[in-house]
Amino acid sequence: PGHVLVIGAGGVSSVAVHKMAMNPAIFGKVTLASRTVSKCDAIAASVKERTGQTVDTHSIDADDVAATTALINQVKPDLLVNLALPYQDLNLMEACLATGTPYLDTANYEPLDTAKFEYSHQWAYQKRFEEAGLMAVLGSGFDPGVTSIFASWVRRHHIPQIRTIDILDCNGGDHGQAFATNFNPEINIREVTAPARHFQDGKWVETAALSTKRAFDFPEVGERNMYLMYHEELESLVTHFPEIERARFWMTFGDAYLTHLEVLQNVGMTSIEPIMYEGREIVPLQFLKAVLPEPAGLGATTKGKTCIGDIITGSTGDGAEKSVYIYNVCDHEDAYRETGNQAVSYTTGVPAMIGAALMLQGKWSGAGVFNMEQLDPDPFMDMLNEHGLPWQMVDWKLPPIS
Ligand code: NDP
């Protein structure tokens, strides 16, 4: 069994660390380090109570490459799992290179000052990881993550020539708060307020944020409005599967959420431009995060289900047309019972654990920087079924989303 060092102690980390501790034959030892060590200790206490396993904890500023390098040299993990924020990705990749440690994360690097959602920064590390003989796996959450694994599994076994892919992300949960985001508010609001972008015939087409809306009847959730957005896995999917003609990403939002967001945007609270306030520079979006409920605290009251998956169309090996819908449904209350976190953290933390398991077991190996769809999807699909995120695939007979 291997030893992992997990960085970050939010909802996603909590789920991943619980799940690692439930699989001691793969994860012989788990060490958890984050900015606020009390959050690590709280996760470790819950893990001890639920599984009997001990998790060592440390305090670390992951933006301090020298400090992280020293911590890695002290702890000597076989793998570093980055479940802090996208801002830390490059600094943690640097520390991994400095110490010869493989790397895995769940979200693409974001500069603090501009919301870009692109892989260029992390793809630029390809040569250095390759030369060091180290593996870096990017985006092992649900989306990105499972949605890309779904695509590569469907491509391998059912539709070798993918023409169109629509990724549909529905959170049908209700947390009982007037306004809250179900993962890190700063990242969530940046993502939702960015212009929508989809891929069509070799080009990116940009449209205004939240301007394209469709109703969709989600399995086990019901009809919800979903909106065209940009999401980082579109970039890597069309890069690695160049036959794709159209790739789009949709996410559901309730009317109340959108009304709150519109007001916050109109008054300037979602801006990432620093302003001066009482002699001190603050970023409005960071201030907003400070007054919103902590996503990790929403688990106890959240009811309902998430449903995330892909509708994929293309031609089979013998040239016939085929469309499938492949998805997972996750219940917020079941997720909370198992690890003390709601389904949005659960659906991200479980795939992070699975990606880490496959790296530790050597089922995924290689030197360089990899996106999920470049790796063997078969063992990952099996582990989703075994570890709490069972998936289903149906032939898609309804008309395509217009
Ligand atoms: P949270 O905000 O709940 O947790 C982030 C954690 O990172 C906090 O514990 C925070 O510390 C810690 N952290 C932040 N900065 C530093 C730093 N400089 N050094 C050390 N630790 C730091 O986020 P989530 O758990 O919701 O999300 C975790 C990651 O997962 C994010 O990158 C998010 O984008 C990604 N994600 C991916 C999804 C997917 O499907 N692929 C879906 C949802 C999330 P502190 O407690 O002190 O604030």
Coordinates of C-alpha atoms and ligand atoms in Angstrom, one line a residue:
P1 CA 0.0 0.0 0.0
G2 CA 1.1 3.6 -0.7
H3 CA 1.3 6.8 1.2
V4 CA -0.5 9.9 0.0
L5 CA -0.1 13.5 1.1
V6 CA -3.4 15.4 0.6
I7 CA -3.3 19.2 0.5
G8 CA -6.4 21.2 1.4
A9 CA -9.1 20.5 4.0
G10 CA -12.4 21.6 2.4
G11 CA -15.4 19.5 1.5
V12 CA -13.7 17.6 -1.4
S13 CA -10.7 16.8 0.7
S14 CA -12.9 15.5 3.5
V15 CA -14.7 13.1 1.2
A16 CA -11.4 11.9 -0.5
V17 CA -9.6 11.4 2.9
H18 CA -12.6 9.4 4.3
K19 CA -12.7 7.3 1.2
M20 CA -8.9 6.7 1.2
A21 CA -9.1 5.6 4.9
M22 CA -11.9 3.2 4.0
N23 CA -9.5 1.5 1.5
P24 CA -6.4 0.8 3.6
A25 CA -5.2 -2.0 1.3
I26 CA -4.5 0.7 -1.3
F27 CA -3.9 3.7 1.0
G28 CA -1.6 2.4 3.7
K29 CA -1.1 5.9 5.1
V30 CA -2.8 9.2 4.6
T31 CA -1.2 12.5 5.6
L32 CA -3.4 15.7 5.4
A33 CA -2.0 19.2 5.3
S34 CA -3.7 22.6 4.8
R35 CA -3.6 26.2 5.6
T36 CA -5.8 25.9 8.7
V37 CA -4.6 22.8 10.6
S38 CA -7.8 22.7 12.8
K39 CA -9.8 21.8 9.7
C40 CA -7.3 18.9 9.0
D41 CA -7.7 17.8 12.6
A42 CA -11.5 17.9 12.3
I43 CA -11.4 15.6 9.2
A44 CA -8.9 13.3 11.0
A45 CA -11.2 13.0 14.0
S46 CA -14.2 12.1 11.8
V47 CA -12.1 9.6 9.9
K48 CA -10.9 8.0 13.2
E49 CA -14.5 7.8 14.4
R50 CA -15.9 6.4 11.2
T51 CA -13.1 4.1 10.1
G52 CA -10.7 3.6 13.0
Q53 CA -7.8 4.9 10.8
T54 CA -5.3 7.5 11.9
V55 CA -4.6 10.5 9.6
D56 CA -1.5 12.7 10.4
T57 CA -2.0 16.4 10.0
H58 CA 0.2 19.4 9.3
S59 CA -0.2 23.1 8.6
I60 CA 1.1 24.3 5.3
D61 CA 0.8 27.3 3.0
A62 CA 0.8 25.6 -0.4
D63 CA 1.8 28.8 -2.1
D64 CA 5.1 28.6 -0.3
V65 CA 7.0 26.2 -2.6
A66 CA 10.0 26.0 -0.2
A67 CA 7.8 25.1 2.8
T68 CA 5.9 22.5 0.7
T69 CA 9.1 21.0 -0.6
A70 CA 10.3 20.7 3.0
L71 CA 7.1 19.1 4.1
I72 CA 7.2 16.6 1.3
N73 CA 10.8 15.7 2.1
Q74 CA 9.8 15.2 5.7
V75 CA 6.6 13.1 5.0
K76 CA 8.0 11.2 2.0
P77 CA 4.7 10.4 0.3
D78 CA 4.3 8.3 -2.9
L79 CA 1.8 10.8 -4.3
L80 CA 0.6 14.3 -3.7
V81 CA -3.1 14.9 -4.1
N82 CA -4.0 18.6 -4.5
L83 CA -7.4 19.3 -3.1
A84 CA -6.7 23.0 -2.2
L85 CA -7.8 25.6 -4.7
P86 CA -6.9 26.0 -8.4
Y87 CA -4.6 28.9 -7.4
Q88 CA -2.2 26.4 -5.8
D89 CA -1.8 24.0 -8.7
L90 CA 1.5 25.4 -10.2
N91 CA 3.2 25.9 -6.8
L92 CA 2.3 22.3 -5.8
M93 CA 3.5 21.0 -9.2
E94 CA 6.8 22.8 -8.6
A95 CA 7.1 21.2 -5.2
C96 CA 6.4 17.8 -6.7
L97 CA 9.1 18.4 -9.3
A98 CA 11.6 19.5 -6.6
T99 CA 11.0 16.3 -4.7
G100 CA 10.3 13.7 -7.4
T101 CA 6.7 13.2 -6.3
P102 CA 3.8 12.3 -8.6
Y103 CA 0.9 14.8 -8.6
L104 CA -2.9 14.7 -9.0
D105 CA -5.6 17.5 -8.8
T106 CA -9.2 18.2 -9.6
A107 CA -9.3 21.7 -11.1
N108 CA -7.2 23.6 -13.7
Y109 CA -4.8 26.3 -12.5
E110 CA -6.3 29.8 -12.3
P111 CA -4.4 33.0 -11.9
L112 CA -5.8 35.1 -9.1
D113 CA -6.4 38.1 -11.2
T114 CA -8.0 36.8 -14.4
A115 CA -10.6 34.0 -14.8
K116 CA -9.4 32.0 -17.8
F117 CA -10.2 28.4 -17.3
E118 CA -7.6 27.0 -19.6
Y119 CA -5.0 24.3 -19.4
S120 CA -2.1 26.2 -21.0
H121 CA -0.4 26.9 -17.7
Q122 CA -0.4 23.2 -16.6
W123 CA 0.3 21.8 -20.1
A124 CA 3.4 23.9 -20.1
Y125 CA 4.8 21.5 -17.5
Q126 CA 4.6 18.5 -19.9
K127 CA 8.3 18.5 -20.7
R128 CA 9.5 18.9 -17.1
F129 CA 7.4 16.1 -15.8
E130 CA 8.3 13.9 -18.7
E131 CA 12.0 14.5 -18.2
A132 CA 11.7 13.9 -14.5
G133 CA 9.9 10.6 -15.2
L134 CA 7.0 11.7 -13.1
M135 CA 3.2 11.5 -13.7
A136 CA 0.9 14.5 -13.2
V137 CA -2.9 13.8 -13.6
L138 CA -5.1 16.8 -14.1
G139 CA -8.8 17.1 -13.2
S140 CA -9.7 13.9 -11.4
G141 CA -13.0 15.2 -10.0
F142 CA -16.4 14.7 -11.5
D143 CA -16.4 17.5 -14.1
P144 CA -13.7 17.6 -15.1
G145 CA -12.9 14.0 -14.3
V146 CA -15.6 11.4 -14.6
T147 CA -17.2 13.2 -17.5
S148 CA -14.0 12.8 -19.5
I149 CA -13.7 9.1 -18.3
F150 CA -17.3 8.5 -19.5
A151 CA -16.3 10.0 -22.9
S152 CA -13.2 7.9 -23.3
W153 CA -15.0 4.7 -22.1
V154 CA -17.8 5.3 -24.6
R155 CA -15.3 6.0 -27.3
R156 CA -13.4 2.8 -26.6
H157 CA -16.4 0.4 -26.3
H158 CA -19.3 1.9 -28.1
I159 CA -18.7 5.0 -30.3
P160 CA -15.2 5.2 -31.7
Q161 CA -16.0 8.3 -33.8
I162 CA -17.5 10.8 -31.4
R163 CA -19.2 13.7 -33.3
T164 CA -21.0 15.6 -30.5
I165 CA -20.7 15.6 -26.8
D166 CA -23.0 17.5 -24.4
I167 CA -22.0 17.4 -20.7
L168 CA -25.0 17.9 -18.4
D169 CA -24.4 18.9 -14.8
C170 CA -27.5 19.0 -12.6
N171 CA -27.6 19.7 -8.9
G172 CA -31.2 19.0 -7.9
G173 CA -30.4 19.6 -4.3
D174 CA -31.9 22.1 -1.9
H175 CA -29.8 23.4 1.0
G176 CA -32.5 25.5 2.6
Q177 CA -30.5 28.8 2.4
A178 CA -31.6 31.9 0.5
F179 CA -28.2 31.9 -1.4
A180 CA -25.2 29.7 -1.1
T181 CA -22.8 28.0 -3.5
N182 CA -22.3 24.3 -3.2
F183 CA -18.5 24.5 -3.6
N184 CA -16.0 27.2 -3.1
P185 CA -18.0 30.4 -3.8
E186 CA -15.1 32.3 -5.4
I187 CA -14.5 29.5 -8.0
N188 CA -18.2 28.8 -8.5
I189 CA -19.1 32.5 -9.2
R190 CA -16.1 33.1 -11.4
E191 CA -17.2 30.1 -13.5
V192 CA -20.9 31.0 -13.7
T193 CA -20.3 34.7 -14.6
A194 CA -17.7 34.0 -17.3
P195 CA -19.0 34.1 -20.9
A196 CA -20.3 30.8 -22.3
R197 CA -18.1 29.1 -24.8
H198 CA -18.7 25.9 -26.8
F199 CA -16.7 24.2 -29.6
Q200 CA -18.3 23.9 -33.0
D201 CA -16.6 22.8 -36.2
G202 CA -13.0 23.5 -35.2
K203 CA -13.8 26.9 -33.5
W204 CA -14.8 28.3 -30.1
V205 CA -18.1 30.1 -30.2
E206 CA -18.6 32.7 -27.4
T207 CA -22.0 33.8 -26.1
A208 CA -23.0 35.9 -23.1
A209 CA -23.0 34.3 -19.7
L210 CA -26.3 32.4 -19.0
S211 CA -27.9 33.5 -22.3
T212 CA -28.7 30.0 -23.7
K213 CA -31.2 28.1 -21.6
R214 CA -32.9 24.6 -22.2
A215 CA -35.3 22.6 -20.1
F216 CA -34.1 19.0 -19.5
D217 CA -35.8 16.1 -17.7
F218 CA -33.0 14.6 -15.5
P219 CA -33.2 11.0 -14.4
E220 CA -34.4 10.8 -10.7
V221 CA -34.4 14.6 -10.4
G222 CA -37.0 15.8 -12.9
E223 CA -37.2 18.8 -15.2
R224 CA -34.7 21.6 -14.6
N225 CA -33.5 24.6 -16.6
M226 CA -29.9 24.2 -17.7
Y227 CA -27.6 26.9 -19.1
L228 CA -24.8 26.8 -21.6
M229 CA -21.4 27.5 -19.9
Y230 CA -17.8 27.1 -20.5
H231 CA -16.0 24.3 -18.6
E232 CA -12.3 23.3 -18.7
E233 CA -12.8 19.7 -19.9
L234 CA -14.1 20.9 -23.3
E235 CA -10.6 22.2 -24.1
S236 CA -8.9 18.9 -23.3
L237 CA -11.6 16.7 -24.8
V238 CA -11.4 18.4 -28.2
T239 CA -7.6 18.4 -28.1
H240 CA -7.3 14.7 -27.4
F241 CA -10.4 13.5 -29.4
P242 CA -9.9 15.7 -32.5
E243 CA -12.8 14.0 -34.4
I244 CA -15.3 15.9 -32.1
E245 CA -17.3 18.4 -34.1
R246 CA -19.3 19.9 -31.3
A247 CA -18.7 20.0 -27.5
R248 CA -20.9 21.8 -25.0
F249 CA -21.3 22.0 -21.3
W250 CA -24.6 22.7 -19.5
M251 CA -25.3 23.4 -15.8
T252 CA -28.6 23.8 -14.0
F253 CA -29.4 26.8 -11.9
G254 CA -32.6 27.7 -10.0
D255 CA -34.4 31.0 -10.6
A256 CA -33.7 32.2 -7.0
Y257 CA -29.9 31.5 -7.4
L258 CA -29.8 33.4 -10.6
T259 CA -31.7 36.4 -9.2
H260 CA -29.3 36.7 -6.3
L261 CA -26.4 36.4 -8.6
E262 CA -27.7 39.1 -10.9
V263 CA -28.1 41.5 -8.0
L264 CA -24.6 40.7 -6.6
Q265 CA -23.2 41.2 -10.1
N266 CA -25.0 44.5 -10.7
V267 CA -23.8 45.9 -7.4
G268 CA -20.2 44.8 -8.2
M269 CA -19.8 42.1 -5.5
T270 CA -18.7 39.4 -8.0
S271 CA -15.8 41.5 -9.3
I272 CA -12.2 40.2 -9.0
E273 CA -10.8 43.7 -9.5
P274 CA -9.3 44.8 -6.2
I275 CA -10.8 48.0 -4.7
M276 CA -9.7 50.2 -1.8
Y277 CA -11.8 49.9 1.4
E278 CA -10.9 51.9 4.5
G279 CA -7.3 52.1 3.5
R280 CA -7.0 48.4 2.6
E281 CA -7.2 46.7 -0.7
I282 CA -9.9 44.1 -1.0
V283 CA -11.3 41.9 -3.8
P284 CA -15.1 42.1 -3.8
L285 CA -15.5 38.4 -4.7
Q286 CA -13.2 37.4 -1.9
F287 CA -15.2 39.5 0.6
L288 CA -18.4 38.0 -0.7
K289 CA -17.0 34.5 -0.1
A290 CA -16.3 35.6 3.5
V291 CA -20.0 36.4 4.2
L292 CA -21.5 33.5 2.4
P293 CA -22.2 30.1 4.1
E294 CA -19.2 27.7 4.0
P295 CA -20.1 25.0 1.5
A296 CA -18.8 22.4 3.9
G297 CA -21.5 23.4 6.4
L298 CA -24.4 22.9 4.0
G299 CA -24.3 19.1 4.1
A300 CA -26.5 18.6 7.1
T301 CA -29.5 20.4 5.5
T302 CA -29.1 19.5 1.8
K303 CA -31.8 17.2 0.3
G304 CA -32.2 15.9 -3.2
K305 CA -29.9 14.5 -5.8
T306 CA -27.2 15.4 -8.4
C307 CA -27.2 14.0 -11.9
I308 CA -24.1 14.5 -14.0
G309 CA -23.3 12.9 -17.3
D310 CA -22.7 13.0 -21.0
I311 CA -24.9 12.7 -24.1
I312 CA -22.6 11.4 -26.8
T313 CA -23.4 10.9 -30.5
G314 CA -21.3 9.5 -33.3
S315 CA -20.7 6.4 -35.4
T316 CA -20.0 2.9 -34.3
G317 CA -17.2 0.8 -35.7
D318 CA -19.4 -0.4 -38.6
G319 CA -20.5 3.1 -39.4
A320 CA -24.0 3.1 -37.8
E321 CA -25.2 6.2 -36.0
K322 CA -25.5 5.9 -32.2
S323 CA -26.4 8.1 -29.3
V324 CA -26.0 7.3 -25.6
Y325 CA -26.6 9.1 -22.3
I326 CA -24.2 8.0 -19.6
Y327 CA -24.6 9.4 -16.1
N328 CA -24.4 9.1 -12.3
V329 CA -27.1 10.1 -9.8
C330 CA -25.9 10.9 -6.3
D331 CA -28.1 11.5 -3.3
H332 CA -27.1 14.4 -1.0
E333 CA -28.4 12.7 2.2
D334 CA -26.7 9.4 1.5
A335 CA -23.5 11.2 0.8
Y336 CA -23.8 13.1 4.0
R337 CA -24.5 9.9 6.1
E338 CA -21.3 8.3 4.7
T339 CA -18.7 11.0 5.1
G340 CA -20.4 14.1 6.6
N341 CA -20.4 16.0 3.3
Q342 CA -23.0 16.7 0.6
A343 CA -23.1 15.3 -2.9
V344 CA -21.1 18.0 -4.7
S345 CA -18.1 17.3 -2.5
Y346 CA -18.8 13.6 -2.6
T347 CA -18.9 13.4 -6.4
T348 CA -15.6 15.2 -6.6
G349 CA -13.8 13.5 -3.6
V350 CA -14.6 10.0 -4.7
P351 CA -13.0 10.3 -8.2
A352 CA -10.0 12.0 -6.6
M353 CA -9.6 9.0 -4.4
I354 CA -10.0 6.6 -7.4
G355 CA -7.5 8.5 -9.6
A356 CA -5.0 8.4 -6.6
A357 CA -5.7 4.7 -6.1
L358 CA -5.0 3.9 -9.8
M359 CA -1.7 5.8 -9.7
L360 CA -0.6 4.2 -6.4
Q361 CA -1.4 0.7 -7.8
G362 CA 0.5 1.5 -11.0
K363 CA -2.7 0.9 -13.1
W364 CA -2.2 4.4 -14.4
S365 CA 1.4 5.2 -15.1
G366 CA 3.5 7.4 -17.4
A367 CA 5.8 10.4 -17.5
G368 CA 4.3 13.8 -18.2
V369 CA 1.1 15.7 -17.7
F370 CA -2.1 13.8 -18.4
N371 CA -5.8 14.7 -18.7
M372 CA -8.3 12.1 -17.7
E373 CA -9.4 11.0 -21.2
Q374 CA -5.8 10.1 -22.0
L375 CA -5.8 7.3 -19.3
D376 CA -7.3 3.8 -19.2
P377 CA -11.0 4.4 -18.4
D378 CA -11.9 0.7 -17.6
P379 CA -10.5 0.3 -14.1
F380 CA -11.8 3.8 -13.2
M381 CA -15.4 2.9 -14.4
D382 CA -15.3 -0.3 -12.2
M383 CA -14.2 1.6 -9.2
L384 CA -17.0 4.2 -9.6
N385 CA -19.4 1.3 -9.3
E386 CA -17.6 -0.1 -6.2
H387 CA -17.0 3.1 -4.3
G388 CA -20.3 5.0 -4.3
L389 CA -20.8 6.5 -7.7
P390 CA -22.6 3.9 -9.8
W391 CA -23.2 4.9 -13.4
Q392 CA -25.8 4.0 -16.0
M393 CA -25.8 4.2 -19.7
V394 CA -29.0 4.3 -21.9
D395 CA -29.5 4.5 -25.6
W396 CA -30.5 8.1 -26.3
K397 CA -33.6 8.1 -28.4
L398 CA -34.9 11.6 -27.8
P399 CA -34.0 14.3 -30.2
P400 CA -30.6 16.0 -29.6
I401 CA -30.6 19.2 -27.5
S402 CA -31.1 21.9 -30.0
Ligands
NDP1 P1 -12.9 24.5 -0.2 O1 -12.8 26.0 -0.4 O2 -14.0 23.9 0.7 O3 -11.5 24.0 0.4 C1 -10.3 24.4 -0.1 C2 -9.2 24.1 0.9 O4 -8.0 24.5 0.4 C3 -9.4 24.8 2.2 O5 -9.2 23.9 3.3 C4 -8.4 25.9 2.2 O6 -7.9 26.3 3.4 C5 -7.3 25.2 1.4 N1 -6.3 26.2 0.9 C6 -6.6 27.3 0.2 N2 -5.5 28.0 -0.1 C7 -4.5 27.3 0.5 C8 -3.1 27.4 0.6 N3 -2.5 28.5 0.0 N4 -2.4 26.5 1.2 C9 -2.9 25.4 1.8 N5 -4.3 25.2 1.8 C10 -5.0 26.1 1.1 O7 -13.0 23.9 -1.7 P2 -13.6 22.5 -2.1 O8 -13.2 21.4 -1.2 O9 -15.0 22.7 -2.5 O10 -12.9 22.3 -3.5 C11 -11.5 21.8 -3.6 C12 -11.0 21.8 -5.0 O11 -11.9 21.0 -5.8 C13 -11.1 23.2 -5.7 O12 -9.9 23.3 -6.5 C14 -12.3 23.1 -6.6 O13 -12.2 23.9 -7.7 C15 -12.2 21.6 -7.0 N6 -13.5 21.1 -7.4 C16 -13.6 20.3 -8.5 C17 -14.7 19.8 -9.0 C18 -14.7 18.8 -10.1 O14 -15.8 18.2 -10.4 N7 -13.6 18.6 -10.8 C19 -16.0 20.1 -8.3 C20 -15.9 20.9 -7.1 C21 -14.7 21.4 -6.7 P3 -8.7 27.1 4.5 O15 -9.5 26.1 5.2 O16 -7.7 27.7 5.4 O17 -9.5 28.2 3.7

